C-alpha cells in the first residue's frame, strides 16, 4: 500500500518502521528533515513538502504536535487538496474533538475518508509495536487500514463510526492518567511529610490496591526523573485543556480536570514548559507546599 | 494464643474465623450480640463486655467503626485498664493518626504494646483471607502477632516502628482509591455526554493504560451498583477527612482531597449517607451536572 506519514517526532519515527515492515511504500515528511533522512536509510521515501508526500498515496497518517500544527500542515500546507479521491486520512495525533469534527467534514467534501486513531503508549512502546489504538470511523474505512494499525498495536478499541469519538476517548484516557499522577503527587507528598519514603508508599498502594504496571511505572518515574523527557508539561497542559473543552462543549463540569489544569498553568508560568509532564507535576506540587498558595 | 476481638462488623466477622483456624482461643465482643452468637457457633467465646473480653488475653484486636467508637470502647469501656500487662493491641480499624499516637502512649503507660495494622480489601476479600495488611509497631511486638496477621493476609507492608505510620499509609492509600473513583466518575460522565457508554470507556482506559484489576472492579461497580453496600458514603467521608487532617497536621496542602471532601459532604447533605461510597460518589457527580453548581 502507498502510505504517506506526516510528522516524524519521537512517536512518528517509531511508527514508520512498522509500516515499512508491513510491506508499505512509505513517503515521509517532517518540518525539519533530519528524522526523514534517518527513515530514508530504512527504506522510506523523502518528500520535499507535505502536499507532495500525499499526492499519490492511498493512506495518509498524521502525527503532529497539536491542533495548530495539524491545521497548518493539512490546510495551509495544501494536504487536503493534494490527497487523491478515496484516500484515507488516519489521524494518530491527540487533537481536539472540534478539529476532528471539522476534518471529517472537510475530507468528506473532497471524497476522502477520515479515521481517528489516537494511541496510548510512550515512544519506547511504539518502537516495540505495542501501542493501544483507539479507533473511530466508518466501518469500511477502518477495515481498509486495520492491518496498518495492527502493525504497531497490541490491541484496539473501536469506539464508534464517528471519527471524533476516538479523539474524545483518548482525551478522557489522558485525563485519567494525569489524574493518577496528580493523586500520586499528593499522596507521596503526605507520605514524605510523615517520614515515609514516597517509594514505599507507591509500593504499598500498588501491592495493596491497584496492582497496575502503569501505576508502578509512574511511581518510579516521579521519584527517579528520566533523563529524557517522555512528553512535556506543555503537552500535558494541552491534553487537559482539550479534555475540558470537549466536556464543556457538552455542558459537562470537570472540577478535577480544572484543578489539574490550574496546576499545569502554574507550572508553565514557573518556567517548567519543557519538563517531563509527570515529574514536572510532582515537582510543582512539592514546590508549592512552601512557595505558592494552594489552588483551591 | 488467647485473643480478644472487639468489633464484629462485616470485616471483623470475616477475620475471626481465620484466627480460629490458626488455632487461637478467640473471645469476641460486639455492641450488639447477633454477630457474636454467629461466631460462637464457630468456636469463639462470647464476652458480656469489652473489658471482660480482654481481661485474660495476650492479643486484643480492635476493628470498630471510627475514632469515636474506638475511644468509647477502649477508654470508657475500660479496655485499656482491663488489658493484662505485656498484652498487644492490634488496631485493624481505619482510625486517625492522632488517635493512633494517643493510644500508643496510653498503652505504653500501662505496659502494653500497640501495633497499627489496618487492612486493604472488602469483606469478601477478608473472608478469603487475602487482605493486604499495613503494619507499624515495635519489631518484637509485630513479630509476636505476625502469624495472626498472616492468617488473613496475602501480603504485608511494614512501614516503620511507629504504629501511627501504618494508619497514615492506610489513609493515603484510601485517598488514592477514592481519587480513582472521583477520576472515573468525571471521565465516565464525559464519555456518556459524547454518546459513548461508560463501560466502554472503562474497558478502553484499563486495556490501554492502567491494566488494574481494581480499576476494572470499580468501573463495574459504578455502572452496576452492588445490591449490598460495601462501605458507606459516611465512611468514605471519614477517610478523606482523616487523610486531610493528618496532612494538615504536617503542613501539607491536599487540594485534590479537599475537592473530594466537598463532594462527600454534599452527598451526605443530599441524604446519601448510607449509599455505597463509590457508586454514591458517581451518582453525585452525575446529579450535580444538572442540579447544583460545581465545587471549584
Coordinates of C-alpha atoms in Angstrom, one line a residue:
Chain A
X1 CA 0.0 0.0 0.0
X2 CA 1.2 3.5 -0.7
X3 CA 1.3 5.4 2.5
X4 CA 2.3 9.0 3.5
X5 CA 3.4 9.8 7.0
X6 CA 3.3 13.4 8.1
X7 CA 5.1 14.3 11.4
X8 CA 8.3 12.5 12.5
X9 CA 8.6 13.3 16.1
X10 CA 9.6 10.5 18.6
X11 CA 6.3 8.8 18.1
X12 CA 6.0 9.1 14.3
X13 CA 9.6 8.0 13.8
X14 CA 8.9 4.9 15.9
X15 CA 5.8 4.0 13.8
X16 CA 7.2 4.3 10.2
X17 CA 9.5 1.2 10.5
X18 CA 6.4 -0.9 11.4
X19 CA 4.6 0.3 8.3
X20 CA 7.7 -0.5 6.2
X21 CA 7.9 -3.9 7.8
X22 CA 4.3 -4.5 6.9
X23 CA 5.2 -4.0 3.3
X24 CA 4.0 -0.4 2.7
X25 CA 5.7 2.0 0.4
X26 CA 6.1 4.9 2.8
X27 CA 6.7 8.5 1.9
X28 CA 7.7 10.6 4.8
X29 CA 7.6 14.3 5.5
X30 CA 8.6 16.4 8.5
X31 CA 9.1 20.1 9.1
X32 CA 12.8 19.5 9.7
X33 CA 14.4 16.9 7.6
X34 CA 16.8 15.0 9.9
X35 CA 14.3 12.4 11.1
X36 CA 13.2 11.9 7.5
X37 CA 16.8 11.2 6.4
X38 CA 17.1 8.6 9.2
X39 CA 13.9 6.9 7.9
X40 CA 15.0 7.1 4.3
X41 CA 18.0 5.0 5.3
X42 CA 15.5 2.4 6.4
X43 CA 13.6 2.4 3.1
X44 CA 11.2 5.3 3.3
X45 CA 11.0 7.9 0.5
X46 CA 11.5 11.6 1.4
X47 CA 9.1 14.2 0.1
X48 CA 10.0 17.9 -0.1
X49 CA 6.6 19.0 1.1
X50 CA 3.6 17.5 2.9
X51 CA 1.4 18.1 -0.2
X52 CA 3.9 16.2 -2.4
X53 CA 4.1 13.4 0.1
X54 CA 0.4 12.7 0.0
X55 CA -0.3 13.3 -3.7
X56 CA -0.2 9.7 -4.8
X57 CA -1.0 7.9 -1.6
X58 CA -3.9 5.7 -0.6
X59 CA -3.4 6.3 3.1
X60 CA -2.1 9.4 4.9
X61 CA -1.0 9.2 8.5
X62 CA -0.7 12.4 10.5
X63 CA 1.0 12.7 13.9
X64 CA 1.7 16.4 14.5
X65 CA 2.3 18.3 17.7
X66 CA -1.1 19.8 18.3
X67 CA -4.2 21.4 16.6
X68 CA -2.2 24.4 15.3
X69 CA 0.5 22.2 13.7
X70 CA -2.1 19.8 12.3
X71 CA -4.2 22.7 10.8
X72 CA -1.1 24.4 9.4
X73 CA 0.0 21.2 7.5
X74 CA -3.4 20.0 6.4
X75 CA -5.0 23.3 5.4
X76 CA -2.2 25.8 4.7
X77 CA 0.2 23.1 3.6
X78 CA -2.3 22.0 0.9
X79 CA -2.5 18.4 2.1
X80 CA -6.3 18.3 2.0
X81 CA -6.4 19.4 -1.6
X82 CA -3.5 17.3 -2.7
X83 CA -4.9 14.0 -1.4
X84 CA -6.3 11.7 -4.1
X85 CA -10.0 10.9 -4.0
X86 CA -10.9 7.9 -1.8
X87 CA -7.7 8.2 0.2
X88 CA -8.0 7.6 3.9
X89 CA -6.6 10.0 6.5
X90 CA -5.6 8.3 9.7
X91 CA -5.1 10.9 12.4
X92 CA -2.9 9.4 15.1
X93 CA -2.2 12.7 17.0
X94 CA -4.0 13.8 20.1
X95 CA -6.1 16.6 18.6
X96 CA -9.3 18.3 19.8
X97 CA -12.8 16.9 19.2
X98 CA -13.7 20.1 17.4
X99 CA -10.8 19.8 14.9
X100 CA -11.6 16.1 14.4
X101 CA -15.2 17.1 13.5
X102 CA -14.0 19.8 11.1
X103 CA -11.6 17.4 9.4
X104 CA -14.2 14.8 9.0
X105 CA -16.4 17.3 7.1
X106 CA -13.5 18.7 5.0
X107 CA -12.4 15.3 3.9
X108 CA -15.9 14.2 3.1
X109 CA -16.3 17.3 0.9
X110 CA -13.3 16.1 -1.2
X111 CA -14.2 12.4 -1.3
X112 CA -11.7 11.3 1.3
X113 CA -12.4 9.3 4.4
X114 CA -11.2 10.3 7.9
X115 CA -10.3 7.8 10.6
X116 CA -9.5 9.0 14.2
X117 CA -6.9 6.6 15.6
X118 CA -5.0 8.1 18.5
X119 CA -2.7 5.8 20.5
X120 CA -1.7 5.1 24.1
X121 CA 1.9 4.4 25.0
X122 CA 5.3 6.2 25.1
X123 CA 7.8 6.2 22.2
X124 CA 9.6 3.1 23.6
X125 CA 6.3 1.2 23.5
X126 CA 5.7 2.5 19.9
X127 CA 9.1 1.1 18.9
X128 CA 8.1 -2.3 20.2
X129 CA 4.9 -2.1 18.2
X130 CA 2.8 -2.5 21.3
X131 CA 0.7 0.7 21.4
X132 CA -3.0 0.6 22.2
X133 CA -5.1 2.2 19.4
X134 CA -8.5 3.8 19.9
X135 CA -10.4 4.0 16.6
X136 CA -13.4 5.9 15.3
X137 CA -14.5 5.9 11.7
X138 CA -16.8 4.5 9.1
X139 CA -16.6 0.7 9.1
X140 CA -15.1 0.2 5.6
X141 CA -12.6 3.0 6.1
X142 CA -11.4 1.4 9.3
X143 CA -11.3 -2.0 7.7
X144 CA -9.1 -0.7 4.9
X145 CA -6.4 0.5 7.3
X146 CA -6.8 -2.1 10.0
X147 CA -3.7 -4.1 9.1
X148 CA -1.6 -0.9 9.1
X149 CA -2.8 0.0 12.6
X150 CA -2.2 -3.6 13.7
X151 CA 1.5 -3.3 12.6
X152 CA 2.2 -1.2 15.7
X153 CA -0.7 -2.1 18.0
X154 CA -1.1 -4.7 20.8
X155 CA -4.9 -4.0 21.0
X156 CA -7.6 -1.8 19.7
X157 CA -10.8 -0.2 20.9
X158 CA -13.3 0.7 18.2
X159 CA -15.4 3.4 19.8
X160 CA -17.9 4.3 17.1
X161 CA -18.3 5.2 13.5
X162 CA -17.8 8.9 14.4
X163 CA -14.1 9.6 14.0
X164 CA -14.2 12.3 16.7
X165 CA -15.4 9.8 19.3
X166 CA -11.9 8.2 19.3
X167 CA -10.3 11.5 20.0
X168 CA -12.7 12.2 22.8
X169 CA -11.9 8.8 24.4
X170 CA -8.1 9.5 24.0
X171 CA -8.6 12.8 25.9
X172 CA -10.6 11.1 28.6
X173 CA -7.9 8.4 28.9
X174 CA -5.2 11.0 29.1
X175 CA -7.1 12.9 31.8
X176 CA -7.3 9.6 33.8
X177 CA -3.6 9.1 33.6
X178 CA -2.9 12.7 34.5
X179 CA -5.3 12.3 37.5
X180 CA -3.3 9.3 38.6
X181 CA -0.1 11.4 38.5
X182 CA -1.9 14.2 40.4
X183 CA -3.1 11.7 43.0
X184 CA 0.3 10.1 43.4
X185 CA 1.9 13.5 43.8
X186 CA -0.4 14.5 46.6
X187 CA -0.2 11.1 48.4
X188 CA 3.6 10.9 48.1
X189 CA 3.9 14.4 49.4
X190 CA 1.9 13.4 52.5
X191 CA 3.8 10.2 53.0
X192 CA 7.1 12.1 52.8
X193 CA 5.8 14.6 55.4
X194 CA 5.2 11.6 57.7
X195 CA 8.8 10.4 57.3
X196 CA 7.8 7.6 55.0
X197 CA 9.6 7.3 51.6
X198 CA 7.4 8.0 48.6
X199 CA 8.8 4.8 47.1
X200 CA 7.4 2.8 50.0
X201 CA 4.0 4.5 49.6
X202 CA 3.8 3.6 45.9
X203 CA 4.9 0.0 46.6
X204 CA 2.3 -0.3 49.3
X205 CA -0.6 1.2 47.4
X206 CA 0.2 -0.8 44.3
X207 CA 0.5 -4.1 46.2
X208 CA -2.4 -3.5 48.4
X209 CA -4.8 -1.9 45.9
X210 CA -4.1 -1.0 42.3
X211 CA -1.8 -3.8 41.0
X212 CA -1.2 -1.7 37.9
X213 CA 2.0 -1.7 35.9
X214 CA 1.2 1.9 34.9
X215 CA 0.9 3.0 38.5
X216 CA 4.2 1.3 39.2
X217 CA 6.0 2.9 36.2
X218 CA 4.7 6.4 37.1
X219 CA 5.6 5.9 40.8
X220 CA 9.2 5.2 39.7
X221 CA 9.2 8.0 37.2
X222 CA 8.2 10.6 39.7
X223 CA 10.9 9.6 42.2
X224 CA 13.6 9.0 39.6
X225 CA 13.0 11.5 36.8
X226 CA 14.0 10.1 33.5
X227 CA 17.0 11.6 31.6
X228 CA 14.9 12.1 28.5
X229 CA 11.6 13.9 28.8
X230 CA 8.8 11.5 27.7
X231 CA 6.2 14.2 27.0
X232 CA 6.4 17.8 28.0
X233 CA 4.5 19.8 30.6
X234 CA 3.2 21.8 27.6
X235 CA 1.7 18.6 26.1
X236 CA 0.2 17.7 29.4
X237 CA -1.4 21.1 29.7
X238 CA -2.8 20.8 26.1
X239 CA -4.4 17.4 26.8
X240 CA -6.2 18.5 29.9
X241 CA -7.3 21.7 28.2
X242 CA -8.7 19.7 25.2
X243 CA -10.5 17.3 27.6
X244 CA -12.1 20.2 29.4
X245 CA -13.1 21.9 26.2
X246 CA -14.7 18.7 24.9
X247 CA -16.6 18.3 28.2
X248 CA -17.6 21.9 28.3
X249 CA -19.0 21.8 24.7
X250 CA -21.4 19.1 26.0
X251 CA -22.2 21.1 29.2
X252 CA -20.3 18.7 31.5
X253 CA -18.5 20.1 34.5
X254 CA -15.0 18.7 35.2
X255 CA -13.7 20.1 38.5
X256 CA -10.8 17.6 38.8
X257 CA -9.6 18.5 35.4
X258 CA -10.0 22.1 36.2
X259 CA -7.8 21.7 39.3
X260 CA -5.1 19.9 37.3
X261 CA -5.3 22.5 34.5
X262 CA -4.5 25.2 37.0
X263 CA -1.5 23.3 38.2
X264 CA -0.3 22.8 34.6
X265 CA -0.7 26.6 34.0
X266 CA 1.2 27.4 37.2
X267 CA 4.0 25.0 36.2
X268 CA 4.3 26.6 32.7
X269 CA 4.2 30.1 34.3
X270 CA 7.0 28.9 36.6
X271 CA 9.2 28.2 33.5
X272 CA 8.6 24.4 33.5
X273 CA 7.2 24.2 30.0
X274 CA 9.7 21.7 28.7
X275 CA 9.9 19.5 31.8
X276 CA 8.6 16.0 31.7
X277 CA 4.8 16.4 32.3
X278 CA 4.6 13.8 35.1
X279 CA 7.8 14.5 37.1
X280 CA 7.1 18.2 36.5
X281 CA 3.7 18.0 38.0
X282 CA 5.1 16.3 41.1
X283 CA 7.9 18.8 41.3
X284 CA 5.3 21.6 41.2
X285 CA 3.1 20.0 44.0
X286 CA 6.2 19.7 46.1
X287 CA 7.4 23.3 45.4
X288 CA 4.0 24.9 46.0
X289 CA 3.9 23.5 49.6
X290 CA 6.2 26.3 50.5
X291 CA 6.1 28.8 47.7
X292 CA 2.6 29.5 46.5
X293 CA -0.9 29.4 47.9
X294 CA -2.9 26.3 47.2
X295 CA -5.1 26.2 44.2
X296 CA -8.5 25.5 45.8
Chain B
X1 CA -2.8 -17.9 71.8
X2 CA -5.6 -16.2 73.7
X3 CA -7.1 -13.5 71.5
X4 CA -9.9 -11.0 72.1
X5 CA -11.7 -9.5 69.1
X6 CA -13.6 -6.2 69.6
X7 CA -16.0 -5.1 66.8
X8 CA -17.8 -7.7 64.7
X9 CA -19.0 -5.7 61.7
X10 CA -18.7 -7.3 58.2
X11 CA -14.9 -7.1 58.3
X12 CA -14.4 -8.2 61.9
X13 CA -16.8 -11.1 61.5
X14 CA -14.8 -12.2 58.4
X15 CA -11.5 -12.2 60.3
X16 CA -12.4 -14.1 63.4
X17 CA -12.8 -17.5 61.6
X18 CA -9.2 -17.1 60.3
X19 CA -7.9 -16.6 63.8
X20 CA -9.9 -19.7 65.0
X21 CA -8.5 -21.7 62.1
X22 CA -5.0 -20.6 63.1
X23 CA -5.6 -22.3 66.5
X24 CA -6.3 -19.2 68.6
X25 CA -8.8 -19.2 71.5
X26 CA -10.9 -16.2 70.5
X27 CA -13.2 -14.2 72.8
X28 CA -15.4 -11.9 70.9
X29 CA -17.4 -8.8 71.8
X30 CA -19.7 -6.5 69.9
X31 CA -22.1 -3.8 70.8
X32 CA -25.0 -5.8 69.5
X33 CA -24.7 -9.6 70.1
X34 CA -26.1 -11.2 66.9
X35 CA -22.7 -11.3 65.2
X36 CA -21.1 -12.7 68.3
X37 CA -23.6 -15.5 68.5
X38 CA -22.9 -16.5 64.9
X39 CA -19.1 -16.7 65.7
X40 CA -19.8 -18.6 69.0
X41 CA -21.3 -21.3 66.8
X42 CA -17.9 -21.5 65.0
X43 CA -15.9 -21.9 68.2
X44 CA -15.5 -18.4 69.6
X45 CA -16.3 -17.4 73.2
X46 CA -18.8 -14.6 73.8
X47 CA -18.0 -12.0 76.4
X48 CA -20.6 -9.8 78.0
X49 CA -18.4 -6.7 77.9
X50 CA -15.3 -5.5 76.0
X51 CA -13.4 -5.2 79.3
X52 CA -14.3 -8.8 80.2
X53 CA -13.3 -10.0 76.7
X54 CA -9.7 -8.6 77.0
X55 CA -9.1 -9.4 80.7
X56 CA -7.1 -12.6 80.2
X57 CA -5.9 -12.1 76.6
X58 CA -2.4 -11.9 75.1
X59 CA -3.6 -10.1 72.0
X60 CA -6.5 -7.7 71.5
X61 CA -7.8 -7.0 68.0
X62 CA -10.0 -3.9 67.5
X63 CA -12.0 -3.2 64.4
X64 CA -14.5 -0.5 65.3
X65 CA -16.4 1.9 63.1
X66 CA -14.4 5.1 63.7
X67 CA -12.4 7.2 66.2
X68 CA -15.4 7.8 68.4
X69 CA -16.4 4.1 68.6
X70 CA -12.8 3.1 69.3
X71 CA -12.4 5.7 72.0
X72 CA -15.7 4.7 73.6
X73 CA -14.8 1.1 73.8
X74 CA -11.1 1.4 74.8
X75 CA -11.4 4.3 77.3
X76 CA -15.0 4.5 78.5
X77 CA -15.4 0.7 78.1
X78 CA -12.5 0.1 80.4
X79 CA -10.5 -2.0 77.9
X80 CA -7.2 -0.1 78.4
X81 CA -7.3 -0.8 82.2
X82 CA -8.5 -4.3 81.9
X83 CA -5.8 -5.5 79.5
X84 CA -3.1 -7.6 81.1
X85 CA 0.5 -6.3 81.2
X86 CA 2.5 -7.1 78.1
X87 CA -0.6 -7.7 76.0
X88 CA -0.5 -6.4 72.4
X89 CA -3.3 -4.3 70.9
X90 CA -3.6 -4.8 67.2
X91 CA -5.6 -2.0 65.8
X92 CA -7.1 -3.0 62.4
X93 CA -9.6 -0.2 62.0
X94 CA -9.1 2.9 59.9
X95 CA -8.5 5.5 62.7
X96 CA -6.9 8.9 62.8
X97 CA -3.1 9.4 63.1
X98 CA -3.8 11.5 66.2
X99 CA -5.7 8.7 67.9
X100 CA -3.1 6.1 67.0
X101 CA -0.4 8.4 68.6
X102 CA -2.6 8.8 71.7
X103 CA -3.2 5.0 72.0
X104 CA 0.5 4.2 71.6
X105 CA 1.2 6.4 74.6
X106 CA -1.7 5.2 76.8
X107 CA -0.8 1.6 76.2
X108 CA 2.9 2.2 76.9
X109 CA 1.9 3.8 80.2
X110 CA 0.2 0.5 81.2
X111 CA 2.9 -1.8 80.0
X112 CA 1.1 -2.8 76.8
X113 CA 2.3 -2.7 73.2
X114 CA 0.4 -1.1 70.4
X115 CA 0.6 -2.3 66.7
X116 CA -1.2 -0.4 63.9
X117 CA -2.3 -2.9 61.4
X118 CA -5.1 -1.5 59.1
X119 CA -6.0 -3.6 56.0
X120 CA -6.9 -3.1 52.4
X121 CA -9.8 -5.2 50.9
X122 CA -13.5 -5.5 51.1
X123 CA -15.3 -8.0 53.3
X124 CA -15.4 -10.7 50.6
X125 CA -11.6 -10.5 50.3
X126 CA -11.3 -10.7 54.1
X127 CA -13.4 -13.9 54.0
X128 CA -10.9 -15.4 51.5
X129 CA -8.0 -14.4 53.9
X130 CA -6.5 -12.3 51.2
X131 CA -6.4 -8.8 52.7
X132 CA -3.2 -6.6 52.4
X133 CA -2.0 -5.5 55.9
X134 CA -0.1 -2.4 56.5
X135 CA 1.9 -2.6 59.8
X136 CA 3.6 -0.2 62.1
X137 CA 5.0 -1.1 65.5
X138 CA 8.0 -2.1 67.6
X139 CA 9.8 -5.0 66.0
X140 CA 9.2 -7.6 68.7
X141 CA 5.6 -6.6 69.1
X142 CA 5.0 -7.0 65.4
X143 CA 6.9 -10.3 65.4
X144 CA 4.7 -11.7 68.2
X145 CA 1.5 -11.2 66.2
X146 CA 2.8 -11.8 62.7
X147 CA 1.4 -15.3 62.3
X148 CA -2.1 -14.0 63.4
X149 CA -1.9 -11.2 60.8
X150 CA -0.8 -13.7 58.2
X151 CA -3.9 -15.9 58.8
X152 CA -6.0 -13.4 56.9
X153 CA -3.4 -11.6 54.8
X154 CA -2.0 -12.1 51.3
X155 CA 0.9 -9.7 51.8
X156 CA 2.2 -7.1 54.3
X157 CA 3.9 -3.7 54.2
X158 CA 5.9 -2.9 57.3
X159 CA 6.0 0.8 57.3
X160 CA 8.1 1.7 60.4
X161 CA 8.4 1.1 64.1
X162 CA 5.9 3.9 64.8
X163 CA 2.4 2.4 64.9
X164 CA 0.8 5.6 63.6
X165 CA 2.8 5.4 60.4
X166 CA 0.7 2.4 59.3
X167 CA -2.5 4.3 59.9
X168 CA -1.1 7.3 57.9
X169 CA -0.3 5.0 55.0
X170 CA -3.8 3.4 55.1
X171 CA -5.3 6.9 54.9
X172 CA -3.1 7.8 52.0
X173 CA -4.0 4.6 50.2
X174 CA -7.7 5.1 50.8
X175 CA -7.3 8.6 49.4
X176 CA -5.7 7.2 46.3
X177 CA -8.6 4.7 45.7
X178 CA -11.1 7.5 46.3
X179 CA -9.3 9.6 43.8
X180 CA -9.5 6.8 41.3
X181 CA -13.3 6.7 41.9
X182 CA -13.5 10.5 41.5
X183 CA -11.5 10.3 38.3
X184 CA -13.6 7.5 36.9
X185 CA -16.8 9.4 37.7
X186 CA -15.6 12.5 35.9
X187 CA -14.3 10.6 32.8
X188 CA -17.3 8.3 32.6
X189 CA -19.6 11.4 32.8
X190 CA -17.7 13.0 29.8
X191 CA -17.8 9.7 27.9
X192 CA -21.5 9.5 28.4
X193 CA -22.1 13.1 27.2
X194 CA -20.3 12.0 24.0
X195 CA -22.7 9.1 23.5
X196 CA -20.0 6.6 24.5
X197 CA -21.0 4.1 27.1
X198 CA -19.2 4.4 30.5
X199 CA -18.5 0.7 30.3
X200 CA -16.6 1.1 27.0
X201 CA -14.6 4.0 28.4
X202 CA -13.5 1.9 31.5
X203 CA -12.6 -1.1 29.2
X204 CA -10.6 1.1 26.9
X205 CA -8.7 3.0 29.7
X206 CA -7.9 -0.2 31.5
X207 CA -6.8 -2.1 28.5
X208 CA -4.9 0.9 27.0
X209 CA -3.3 2.2 30.2
X210 CA -4.0 1.0 33.7
X211 CA -4.3 -2.8 33.4
X212 CA -5.5 -2.8 37.1
X213 CA -8.0 -5.3 38.5
X214 CA -9.1 -2.6 41.0
X215 CA -9.8 -0.1 38.2
X216 CA -11.8 -2.8 36.5
X217 CA -13.8 -3.7 39.6
X218 CA -14.6 -0.1 40.4
X219 CA -15.6 0.6 36.8
X220 CA -18.1 -2.2 37.0
X221 CA -19.2 -1.2 40.5
X222 CA -20.0 2.3 39.4
X223 CA -22.1 1.2 36.4
X224 CA -23.7 -1.8 38.2
X225 CA -24.3 -0.7 41.8
X226 CA -23.9 -3.7 44.1
X227 CA -27.0 -4.9 46.0
X228 CA -25.1 -4.7 49.3
X229 CA -23.3 -1.6 50.2
X230 CA -19.5 -2.3 50.5
X231 CA -18.7 0.7 52.6
X232 CA -20.9 3.7 53.1
X233 CA -20.6 7.3 52.0
X234 CA -20.2 8.2 55.7
X235 CA -17.1 6.0 55.9
X236 CA -15.7 7.5 52.6
X237 CA -16.1 11.0 54.0
X238 CA -14.4 10.0 57.2
X239 CA -11.3 8.5 55.4
X240 CA -10.8 11.6 53.3
X241 CA -11.3 13.9 56.3
X242 CA -8.7 11.9 58.3
X243 CA -6.2 12.0 55.4
X244 CA -6.6 15.8 55.2
X245 CA -6.3 16.2 58.9
X246 CA -3.1 14.1 59.0
X247 CA -1.7 16.1 56.1
X248 CA -2.7 19.4 57.6
X249 CA -1.0 18.5 60.9
X250 CA 2.2 18.3 58.9
X251 CA 1.5 21.5 57.0
X252 CA 0.9 19.7 53.7
X253 CA -1.8 21.0 51.3
X254 CA -4.1 18.5 49.7
X255 CA -6.3 20.3 47.1
X256 CA -7.5 17.0 45.4
X257 CA -8.6 15.6 48.8
X258 CA -10.2 18.9 49.6
X259 CA -12.3 18.7 46.4
X260 CA -13.3 15.1 47.1
X261 CA -14.1 16.0 50.7
X262 CA -16.5 18.7 49.5
X263 CA -18.2 16.2 47.3
X264 CA -18.6 13.7 50.1
X265 CA -20.1 16.5 52.3
X266 CA -22.5 17.4 49.5
X267 CA -23.6 13.8 49.1
X268 CA -24.2 13.4 52.8
X269 CA -26.1 16.7 52.9
X270 CA -28.2 15.3 50.0
X271 CA -29.2 12.4 52.2
X272 CA -26.8 9.8 50.7
X273 CA -25.1 9.0 53.9
X274 CA -25.7 5.2 53.7
X275 CA -25.2 4.8 50.0
X276 CA -22.2 2.8 48.8
X277 CA -19.3 5.3 48.9
X278 CA -18.1 4.6 45.3
X279 CA -21.4 4.4 43.5
X280 CA -22.7 7.2 45.6
X281 CA -19.8 9.4 44.6
X282 CA -20.5 8.7 40.9
X283 CA -24.2 9.3 41.4
X284 CA -23.5 12.7 43.0
X285 CA -21.2 13.7 40.1
X286 CA -23.9 12.8 37.7
X287 CA -26.6 14.5 39.6
X288 CA -24.7 17.8 40.2
X289 CA -24.3 18.2 36.4
X290 CA -27.9 19.4 36.4
X291 CA -28.7 20.2 40.0
X292 CA -26.0 22.1 41.8
X293 CA -23.2 24.4 41.0
X294 CA -19.8 22.9 40.5
X295 CA -17.4 22.7 43.5
X296 CA -14.4 24.6 42.2

